Amino acid sequence: MEEPRRPEVTYPTRIPMKIIGRQEELRPDMIMELILAHLGPQAQGDEQHQANCKGAFISYTFWVTLPDDTVEVPLREAIQKLPGVVMQL
């Protein structure tokens, strides 16, 4: 059986990033600060986020524009180090 082919991605590309964490520790401004530090200014409106809270956990969804294939991993590694982060999608 053949392994499915990964779709080709053209850059720059805009993707959603969902960060889930403990509500009392994780703040959206901390996430946005890292996004701007790693990716630079984002498109107008993309600096806004969506939030969803369930019990002790909160999820933030940010839309980001990746300029190339080298920036997503370092950004996700930096976000994972923030206090309260549980997982990313």
JSON list of C-alpha atoms in Angstrom, two decimals, residues 30-64:
[
{"chain": "A", "resi": 30, "resn": "MET", "atom": "CA", "xyz": [1.94, 36.23, 25.41]},
{"chain": "A", "resi": 31, "resn": "ILE", "atom": "CA", "xyz": [1.12, 34.17, 22.32]},
{"chain": "A", "resi": 32, "resn": "MET", "atom": "CA", "xyz": [0.78, 37.22, 20.08]},
{"chain": "A", "resi": 33, "resn": "GLU", "atom": "CA", "xyz": [4.12, 38.56, 21.29]},
{"chain": "A", "resi": 34, "resn": "LEU", "atom": "CA", "xyz": [5.84, 35.35, 20.15]},
{"chain": "A", "resi": 35, "resn": "ILE", "atom": "CA", "xyz": [3.99, 35.35, 16.82]},
{"chain": "A", "resi": 36, "resn": "LEU", "atom": "CA", "xyz": [5.16, 38.90, 16.10]},
{"chain": "A", "resi": 37, "resn": "ALA", "atom": "CA", "xyz": [8.72, 38.13, 17.24]},
{"chain": "A", "resi": 38, "resn": "HIS", "atom": "CA", "xyz": [8.98, 35.07, 14.97]},
{"chain": "A", "resi": 39, "resn": "LEU", "atom": "CA", "xyz": [6.89, 36.14, 11.97]},
{"chain": "A", "resi": 40, "resn": "GLY", "atom": "CA", "xyz": [6.83, 39.92, 12.07]},
{"chain": "A", "resi": 41, "resn": "PRO", "atom": "CA", "xyz": [3.72, 42.03, 11.52]},
{"chain": "A", "resi": 42, "resn": "GLN", "atom": "CA", "xyz": [0.64, 40.06, 10.48]},
{"chain": "A", "resi": 43, "resn": "ALA", "atom": "CA", "xyz": [-2.21, 41.00, 8.15]},
{"chain": "A", "resi": 44, "resn": "GLN", "atom": "CA", "xyz": [-4.75, 43.45, 9.48]},
{"chain": "A", "resi": 45, "resn": "GLY", "atom": "CA", "xyz": [-7.27, 41.59, 11.59]},
{"chain": "A", "resi": 46, "resn": "ASP", "atom": "CA", "xyz": [-5.00, 38.57, 12.17]},
{"chain": "A", "resi": 47, "resn": "GLU", "atom": "CA", "xyz": [-3.73, 40.05, 15.42]},
{"chain": "A", "resi": 48, "resn": "GLN", "atom": "CA", "xyz": [-7.19, 39.29, 16.83]},
{"chain": "A", "resi": 49, "resn": "HIS", "atom": "CA", "xyz": [-7.87, 35.85, 18.22]},
{"chain": "A", "resi": 50, "resn": "GLN", "atom": "CA", "xyz": [-10.82, 33.64, 18.99]},
{"chain": "A", "resi": 51, "resn": "ALA", "atom": "CA", "xyz": [-11.15, 32.14, 22.45]},
{"chain": "A", "resi": 52, "resn": "ASN", "atom": "CA", "xyz": [-13.15, 29.22, 23.80]},
{"chain": "A", "resi": 53, "resn": "CYS", "atom": "CA", "xyz": [-13.24, 28.31, 27.48]},
{"chain": "A", "resi": 54, "resn": "LYS", "atom": "CA", "xyz": [-14.24, 24.97, 28.98]},
{"chain": "A", "resi": 55, "resn": "GLY", "atom": "CA", "xyz": [-13.71, 24.41, 32.68]},
{"chain": "A", "resi": 56, "resn": "ALA", "atom": "CA", "xyz": [-10.13, 25.10, 33.72]},
{"chain": "A", "resi": 57, "resn": "PHE", "atom": "CA", "xyz": [-8.88, 25.23, 30.12]},
{"chain": "A", "resi": 58, "resn": "ILE", "atom": "CA", "xyz": [-8.98, 27.85, 27.39]},
{"chain": "A", "resi": 59, "resn": "SER", "atom": "CA", "xyz": [-8.13, 27.64, 23.71]},
{"chain": "A", "resi": 60, "resn": "TYR", "atom": "CA", "xyz": [-6.97, 30.52, 21.56]},
{"chain": "A", "resi": 61, "resn": "THR", "atom": "CA", "xyz": [-7.04, 30.40, 17.77]},
{"chain": "A", "resi": 62, "resn": "PHE", "atom": "CA", "xyz": [-4.80, 32.78, 15.84]},
{"chain": "A", "resi": 63, "resn": "TRP", "atom": "CA", "xyz": [-4.47, 33.02, 12.07]},
{"chain": "A", "resi": 64, "resn": "VAL", "atom": "CA", "xyz": [-0.84, 33.51, 11.02]}
]
